[in-house]
Structure formats: structure tokens, C-alpha cells
PDB file of C-alpha atoms in Angstrom:
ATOM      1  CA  UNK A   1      -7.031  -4.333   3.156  1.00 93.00           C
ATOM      2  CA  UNK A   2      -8.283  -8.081   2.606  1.00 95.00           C
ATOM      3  CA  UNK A   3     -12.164  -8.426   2.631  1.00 96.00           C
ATOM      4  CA  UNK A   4     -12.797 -11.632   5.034  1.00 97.00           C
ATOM      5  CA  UNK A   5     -15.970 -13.729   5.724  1.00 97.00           C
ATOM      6  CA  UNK A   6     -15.907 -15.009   9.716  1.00 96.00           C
ATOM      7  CA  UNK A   7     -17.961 -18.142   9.875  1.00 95.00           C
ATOM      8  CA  UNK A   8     -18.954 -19.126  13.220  1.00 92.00           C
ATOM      9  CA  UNK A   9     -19.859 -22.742  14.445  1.00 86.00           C
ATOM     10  CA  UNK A  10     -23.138 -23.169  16.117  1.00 73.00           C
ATOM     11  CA  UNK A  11     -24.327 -19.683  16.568  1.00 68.00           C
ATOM     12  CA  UNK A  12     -28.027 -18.464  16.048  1.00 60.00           C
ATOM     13  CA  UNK A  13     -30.699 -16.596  16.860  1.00 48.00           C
ATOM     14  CA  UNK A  14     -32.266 -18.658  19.423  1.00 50.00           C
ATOM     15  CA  UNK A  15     -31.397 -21.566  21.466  1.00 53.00           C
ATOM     16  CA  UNK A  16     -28.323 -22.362  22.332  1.00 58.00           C
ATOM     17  CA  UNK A  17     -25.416 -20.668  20.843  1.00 65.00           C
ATOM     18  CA  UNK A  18     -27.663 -17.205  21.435  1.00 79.00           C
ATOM     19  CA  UNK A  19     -25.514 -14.269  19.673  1.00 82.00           C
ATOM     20  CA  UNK A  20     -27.431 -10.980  18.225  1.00 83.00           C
ATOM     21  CA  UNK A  21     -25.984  -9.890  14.956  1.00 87.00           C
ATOM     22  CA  UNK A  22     -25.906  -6.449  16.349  1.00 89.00           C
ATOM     23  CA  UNK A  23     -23.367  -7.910  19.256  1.00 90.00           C
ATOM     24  CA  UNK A  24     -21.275  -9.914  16.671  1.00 91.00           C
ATOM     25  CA  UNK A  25     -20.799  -6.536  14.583  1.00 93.00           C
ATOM     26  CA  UNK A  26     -19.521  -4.785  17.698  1.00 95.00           C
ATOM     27  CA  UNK A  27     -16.993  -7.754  18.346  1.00 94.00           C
ATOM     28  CA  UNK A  28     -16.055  -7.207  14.602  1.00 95.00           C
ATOM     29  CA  UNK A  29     -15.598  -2.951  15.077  1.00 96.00           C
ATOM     30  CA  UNK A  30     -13.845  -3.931  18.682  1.00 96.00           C
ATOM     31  CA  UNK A  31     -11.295  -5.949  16.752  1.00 96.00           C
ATOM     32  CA  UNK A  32     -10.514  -2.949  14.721  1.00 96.00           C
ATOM     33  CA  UNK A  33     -11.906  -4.283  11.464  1.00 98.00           C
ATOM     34  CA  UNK A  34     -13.386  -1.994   8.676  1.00 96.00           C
ATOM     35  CA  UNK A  35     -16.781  -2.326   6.978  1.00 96.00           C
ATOM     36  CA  UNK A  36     -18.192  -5.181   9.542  1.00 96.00           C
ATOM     37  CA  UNK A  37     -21.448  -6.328   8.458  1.00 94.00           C
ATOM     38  CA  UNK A  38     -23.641  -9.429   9.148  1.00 92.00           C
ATOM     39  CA  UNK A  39     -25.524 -11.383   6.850  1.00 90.00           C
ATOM     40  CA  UNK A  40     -28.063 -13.364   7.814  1.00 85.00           C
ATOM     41  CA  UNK A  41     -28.771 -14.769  11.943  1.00 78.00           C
ATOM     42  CA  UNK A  42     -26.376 -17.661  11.667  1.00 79.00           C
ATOM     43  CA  UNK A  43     -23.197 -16.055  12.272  1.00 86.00           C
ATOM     44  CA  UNK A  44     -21.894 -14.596   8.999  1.00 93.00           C
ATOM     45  CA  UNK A  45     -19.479 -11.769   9.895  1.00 95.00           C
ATOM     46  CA  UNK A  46     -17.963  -9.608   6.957  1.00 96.00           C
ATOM     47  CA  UNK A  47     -15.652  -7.233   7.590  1.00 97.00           C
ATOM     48  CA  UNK A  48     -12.291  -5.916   5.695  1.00 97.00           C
ATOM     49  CA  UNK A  49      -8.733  -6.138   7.555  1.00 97.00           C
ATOM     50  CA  UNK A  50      -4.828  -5.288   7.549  1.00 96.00           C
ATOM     51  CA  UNK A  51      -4.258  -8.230   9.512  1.00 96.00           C
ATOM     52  CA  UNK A  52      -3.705 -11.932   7.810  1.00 96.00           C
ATOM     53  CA  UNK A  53      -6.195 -14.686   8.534  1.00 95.00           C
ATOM     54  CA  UNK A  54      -4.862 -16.318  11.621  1.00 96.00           C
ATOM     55  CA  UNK A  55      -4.475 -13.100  13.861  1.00 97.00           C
ATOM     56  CA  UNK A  56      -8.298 -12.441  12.301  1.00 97.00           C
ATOM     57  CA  UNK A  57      -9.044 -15.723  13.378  1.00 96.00           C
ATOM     58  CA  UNK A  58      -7.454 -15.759  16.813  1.00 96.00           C
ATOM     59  CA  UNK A  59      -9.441 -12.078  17.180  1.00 97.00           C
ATOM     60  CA  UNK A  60     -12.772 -12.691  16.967  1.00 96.00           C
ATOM     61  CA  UNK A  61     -12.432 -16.343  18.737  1.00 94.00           C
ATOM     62  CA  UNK A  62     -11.167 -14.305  22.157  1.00 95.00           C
ATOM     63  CA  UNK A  63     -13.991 -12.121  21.912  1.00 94.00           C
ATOM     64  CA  UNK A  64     -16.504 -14.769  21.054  1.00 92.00           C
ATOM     65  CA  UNK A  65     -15.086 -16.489  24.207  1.00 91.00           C
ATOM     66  CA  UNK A  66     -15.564 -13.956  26.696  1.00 92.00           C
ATOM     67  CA  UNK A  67     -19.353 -13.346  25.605  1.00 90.00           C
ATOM     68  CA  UNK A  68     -20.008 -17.268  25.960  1.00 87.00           C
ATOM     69  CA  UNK A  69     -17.445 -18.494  28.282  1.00 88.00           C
ATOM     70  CA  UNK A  70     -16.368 -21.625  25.938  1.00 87.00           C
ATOM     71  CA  UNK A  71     -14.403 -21.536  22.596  1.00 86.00           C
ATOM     72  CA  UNK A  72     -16.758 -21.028  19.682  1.00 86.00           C
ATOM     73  CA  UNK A  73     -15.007 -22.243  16.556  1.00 90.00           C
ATOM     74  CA  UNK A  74     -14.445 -19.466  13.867  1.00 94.00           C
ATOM     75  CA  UNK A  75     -13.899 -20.271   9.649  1.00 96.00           C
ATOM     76  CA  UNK A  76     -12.310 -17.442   8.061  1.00 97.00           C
ATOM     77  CA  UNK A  77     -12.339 -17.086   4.313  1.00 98.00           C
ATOM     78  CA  UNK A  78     -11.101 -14.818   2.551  1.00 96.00           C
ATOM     79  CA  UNK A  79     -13.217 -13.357  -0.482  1.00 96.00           C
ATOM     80  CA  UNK A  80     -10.973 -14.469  -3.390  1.00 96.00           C
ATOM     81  CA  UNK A  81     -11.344 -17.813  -1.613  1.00 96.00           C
ATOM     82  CA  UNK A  82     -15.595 -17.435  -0.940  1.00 96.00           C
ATOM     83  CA  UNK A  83     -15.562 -16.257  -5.093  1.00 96.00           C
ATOM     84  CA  UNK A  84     -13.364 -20.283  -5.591  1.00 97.00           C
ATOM     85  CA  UNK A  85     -15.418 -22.226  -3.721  1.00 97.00           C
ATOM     86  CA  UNK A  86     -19.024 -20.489  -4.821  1.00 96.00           C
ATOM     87  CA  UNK A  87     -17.247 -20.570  -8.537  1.00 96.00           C
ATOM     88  CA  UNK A  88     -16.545 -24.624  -8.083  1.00 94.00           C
ATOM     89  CA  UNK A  89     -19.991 -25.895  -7.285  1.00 96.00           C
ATOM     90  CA  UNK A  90     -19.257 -29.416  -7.793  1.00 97.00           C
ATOM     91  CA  UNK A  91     -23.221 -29.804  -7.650  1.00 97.00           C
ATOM     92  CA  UNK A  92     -24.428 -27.454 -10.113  1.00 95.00           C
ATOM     93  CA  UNK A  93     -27.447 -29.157 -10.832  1.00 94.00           C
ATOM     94  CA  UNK A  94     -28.570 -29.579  -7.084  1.00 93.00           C
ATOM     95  CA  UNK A  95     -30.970 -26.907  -5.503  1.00 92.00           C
ATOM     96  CA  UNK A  96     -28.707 -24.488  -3.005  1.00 92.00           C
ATOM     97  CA  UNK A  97     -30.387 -25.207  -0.259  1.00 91.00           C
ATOM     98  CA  UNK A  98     -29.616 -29.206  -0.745  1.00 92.00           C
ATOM     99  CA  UNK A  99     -26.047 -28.688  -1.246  1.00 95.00           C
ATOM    100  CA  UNK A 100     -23.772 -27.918   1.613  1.00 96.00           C
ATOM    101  CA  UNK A 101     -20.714 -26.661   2.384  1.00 97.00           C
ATOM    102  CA  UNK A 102     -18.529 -27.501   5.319  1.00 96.00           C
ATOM    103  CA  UNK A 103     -15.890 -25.268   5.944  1.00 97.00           C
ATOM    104  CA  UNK A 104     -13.275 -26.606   8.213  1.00 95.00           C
ATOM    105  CA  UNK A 105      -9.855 -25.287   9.984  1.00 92.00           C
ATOM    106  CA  UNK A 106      -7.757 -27.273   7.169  1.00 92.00           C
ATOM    107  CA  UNK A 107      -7.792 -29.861   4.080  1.00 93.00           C
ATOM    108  CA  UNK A 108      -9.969 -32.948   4.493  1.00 93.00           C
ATOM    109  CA  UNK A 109      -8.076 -35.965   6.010  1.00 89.00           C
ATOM    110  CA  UNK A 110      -6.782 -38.114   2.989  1.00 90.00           C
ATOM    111  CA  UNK A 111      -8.916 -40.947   5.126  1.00 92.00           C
ATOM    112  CA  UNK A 112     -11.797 -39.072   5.186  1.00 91.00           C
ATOM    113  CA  UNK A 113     -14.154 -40.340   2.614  1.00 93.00           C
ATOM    114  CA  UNK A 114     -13.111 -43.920   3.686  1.00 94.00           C
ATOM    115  CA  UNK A 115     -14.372 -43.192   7.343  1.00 93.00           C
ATOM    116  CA  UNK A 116     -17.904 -41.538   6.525  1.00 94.00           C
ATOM    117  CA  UNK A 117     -20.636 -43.495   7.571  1.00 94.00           C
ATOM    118  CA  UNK A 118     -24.643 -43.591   6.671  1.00 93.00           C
ATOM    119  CA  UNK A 119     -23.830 -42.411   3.216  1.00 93.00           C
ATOM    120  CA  UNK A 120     -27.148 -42.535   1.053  1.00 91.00           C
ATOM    121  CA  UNK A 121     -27.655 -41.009  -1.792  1.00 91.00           C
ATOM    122  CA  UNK A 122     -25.615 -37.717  -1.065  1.00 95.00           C
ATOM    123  CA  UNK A 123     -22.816 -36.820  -3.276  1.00 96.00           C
ATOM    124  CA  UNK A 124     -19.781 -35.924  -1.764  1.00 96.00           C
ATOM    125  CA  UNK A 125     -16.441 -33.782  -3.104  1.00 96.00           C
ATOM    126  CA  UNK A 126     -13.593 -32.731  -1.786  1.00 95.00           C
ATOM    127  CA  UNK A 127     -12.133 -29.093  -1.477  1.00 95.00           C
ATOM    128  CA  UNK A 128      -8.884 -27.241  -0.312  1.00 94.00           C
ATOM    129  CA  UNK A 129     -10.874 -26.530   3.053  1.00 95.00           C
ATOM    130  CA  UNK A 130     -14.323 -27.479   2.221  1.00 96.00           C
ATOM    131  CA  UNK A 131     -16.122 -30.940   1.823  1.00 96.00           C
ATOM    132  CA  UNK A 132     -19.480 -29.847  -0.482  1.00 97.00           C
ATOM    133  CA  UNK A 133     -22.503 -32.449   0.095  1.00 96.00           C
ATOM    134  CA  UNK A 134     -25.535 -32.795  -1.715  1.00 96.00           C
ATOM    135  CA  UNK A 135     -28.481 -33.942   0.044  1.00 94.00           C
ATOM    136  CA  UNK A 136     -30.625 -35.529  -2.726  1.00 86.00           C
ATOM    137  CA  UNK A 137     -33.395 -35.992  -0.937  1.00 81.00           C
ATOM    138  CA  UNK A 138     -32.821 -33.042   1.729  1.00 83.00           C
ATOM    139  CA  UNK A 139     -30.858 -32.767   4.784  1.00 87.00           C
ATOM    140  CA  UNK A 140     -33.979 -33.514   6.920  1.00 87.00           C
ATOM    141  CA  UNK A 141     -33.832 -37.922   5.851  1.00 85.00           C
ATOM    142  CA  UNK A 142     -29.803 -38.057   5.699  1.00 90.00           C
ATOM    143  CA  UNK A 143     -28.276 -41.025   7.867  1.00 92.00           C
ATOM    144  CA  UNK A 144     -24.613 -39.543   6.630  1.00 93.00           C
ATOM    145  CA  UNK A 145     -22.344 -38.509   9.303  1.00 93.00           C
ATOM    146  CA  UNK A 146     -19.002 -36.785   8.208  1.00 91.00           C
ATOM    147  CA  UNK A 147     -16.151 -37.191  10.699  1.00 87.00           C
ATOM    148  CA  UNK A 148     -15.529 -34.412  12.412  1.00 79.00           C
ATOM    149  CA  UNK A 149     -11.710 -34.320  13.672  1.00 66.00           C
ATOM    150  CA  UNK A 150     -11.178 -30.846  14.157  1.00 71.00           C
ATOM    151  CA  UNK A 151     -14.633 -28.881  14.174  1.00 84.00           C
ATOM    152  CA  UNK A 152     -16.559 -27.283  11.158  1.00 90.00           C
ATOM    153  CA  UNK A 153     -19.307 -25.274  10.000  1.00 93.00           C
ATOM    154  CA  UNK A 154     -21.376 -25.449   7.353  1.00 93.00           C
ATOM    155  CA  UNK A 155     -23.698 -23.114   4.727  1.00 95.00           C
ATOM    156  CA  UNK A 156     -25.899 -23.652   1.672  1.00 94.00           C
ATOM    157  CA  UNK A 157     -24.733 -23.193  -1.540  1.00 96.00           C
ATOM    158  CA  UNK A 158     -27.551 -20.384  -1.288  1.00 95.00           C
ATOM    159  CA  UNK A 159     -25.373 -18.748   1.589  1.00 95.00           C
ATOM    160  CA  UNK A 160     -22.002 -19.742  -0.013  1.00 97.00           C
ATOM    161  CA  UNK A 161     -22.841 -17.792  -3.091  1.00 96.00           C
ATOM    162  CA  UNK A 162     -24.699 -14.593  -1.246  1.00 96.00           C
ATOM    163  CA  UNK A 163     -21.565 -14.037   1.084  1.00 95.00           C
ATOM    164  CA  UNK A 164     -19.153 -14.062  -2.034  1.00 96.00           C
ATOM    165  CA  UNK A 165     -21.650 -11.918  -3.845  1.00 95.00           C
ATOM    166  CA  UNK A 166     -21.472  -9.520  -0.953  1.00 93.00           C
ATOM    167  CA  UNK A 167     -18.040  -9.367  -0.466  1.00 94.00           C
ATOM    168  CA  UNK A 168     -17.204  -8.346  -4.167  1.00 88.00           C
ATOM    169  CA  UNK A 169     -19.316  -5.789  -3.493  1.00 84.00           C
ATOM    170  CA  UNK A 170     -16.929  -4.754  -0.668  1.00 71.00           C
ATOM    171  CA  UNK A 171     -14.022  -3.990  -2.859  1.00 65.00           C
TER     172      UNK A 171
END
């Protein structure tokens, strides 16, 4: 069995995008996986499976979309690939909760850091499926905006770190 990390886009506690933990672990045990747990309100689901990432993936996104009635874009990461990117902070020396990671469906567009816009004083790298930011000054006074082709999600490196923690502790 592979231990996984689900990553959901725009889910929370309150507002919109309104999914109990409690619900998401049932949608994780429903899919047949093993050892689902949540971590944190912001849709975090960790769970071990048989099946590779794309039939995880296409699981959990049919179940997310009967319980809201839309698609709800899922990142799944496996934990030898949470340990790589919490392992290759590009940012060490930037607090966690300034330095981002957005996890999206693919690699970056080769184009990509040509078309951001509003960039600051962030730092910006590159990963296999990842684009890390830090947010000098905090997330709260950024004018940067990303391009967003195919949907993402993103964590703090506080997050990025805890989940990988976590799902060492799995095996």
C-alpha cells in the first residue's frame, strides 16, 4: 500500500466550499482507502491505498462532486513525494507560514514565470508539480498573481512539512 496526501482546492470550515473533516474521512473509508485521517480544516485527507494516483484521484473527485454538485479539484501526493518537496525548501530562511506551496495537476508551464504579474518582492521557484513562493512581507500586501491554467491549491511550508511528517508516521 502507497501512503497518499489528497489536497483539495477551496475547501474549509466555513463559507463557501463548507466540508466537515468528519464527512471528508467518510468519503476517504467509502473509497475503500486504509488509515484515512484529516489534518487540519482545510482539506488535508491522508489515507493509504492499493490503487495508483489517478484512480485515487478520480475517487475522491466523484465523491467530492456529489456532496457539492460542482467539480472540486483534488492534488494527490504521494508521501515519498510530500518528504521531496518538504526536503527542497527552496526558502529555508523564510518563516513557514510566508512560504507557499502550490500544488498543481502537472509541471509549471515553461512560460510561466514570464506570464506572472504584480511580482514584488516574493521569491519564486519552480518544482516537478509545485511552484514554492515566498511572501516577504506576508501574503496579506502581495499584488502577485500566478497564472492559473489548470487549477491549484496551495499550503504553508508549515502544512507542507506537518503532512509529510505525518505520513512517515503512516508507514
Amino acid at each position: 500500500m502507497t501512503a497518499f496526501v489528497a489536497l483539495l482546492r477551496a475547501v474549509n470550515v466555513s463559507g463557501t466550499g463548507l466540508l466537515p473533516m468528519a464527512e471528508l474521512r467518510a468519503m476517504g473509508e467509502a473509497c475503500g482507502f486504509a488509515r484515512v485521517r484529516t489534518h487540519i480544516a482545510s482539506g488535508n485527507l491522508l489515507f493509504d491505498s492499493d490503487l495508483g494516483e489517478e484512480a485515487v484521484t478520480g475517487a475522491i473527485e466523484e465523491r467530492l462532486e456529489r456532496f457539492f454538485g460542482k467539480r472540486v479539484p483534488v492534488f494527490v501526493r504521494s508521501a515519498v513525494e510530500m518528504r521531496q518537496i518538504a526536503a527542497s525548501n527552496p526558502f529555508p530562511d523564510e518563516p513557514g507560514s510566508r512560504n507557499m506551496v502550490f500544488f498543481l495537476s502537472g509541471p509549471p508551464p515553461a512560460d510561466l514565470m514570464n506570464r506572472i504579474r504584480g511580482l514584488q518582492n516574493e521569491r519564486i521557484a519552480l518544482g516537478a508539480r509545485e511552484i514554492s513562493v515566498a511572501y516577504g512581507d506576508g501574503i496579506r500586501h502581495t499584488k502577485l498573481k500566478l497564472p492559473d491554467p489548470d487549477g491549484r491549491t496551495a499550503r504553508n511550508r508549515n502544512t507542507v512539512e506537518k503532512i509529510a511528517a505525518l505520513l512517515e508516521e503512516q508507514k
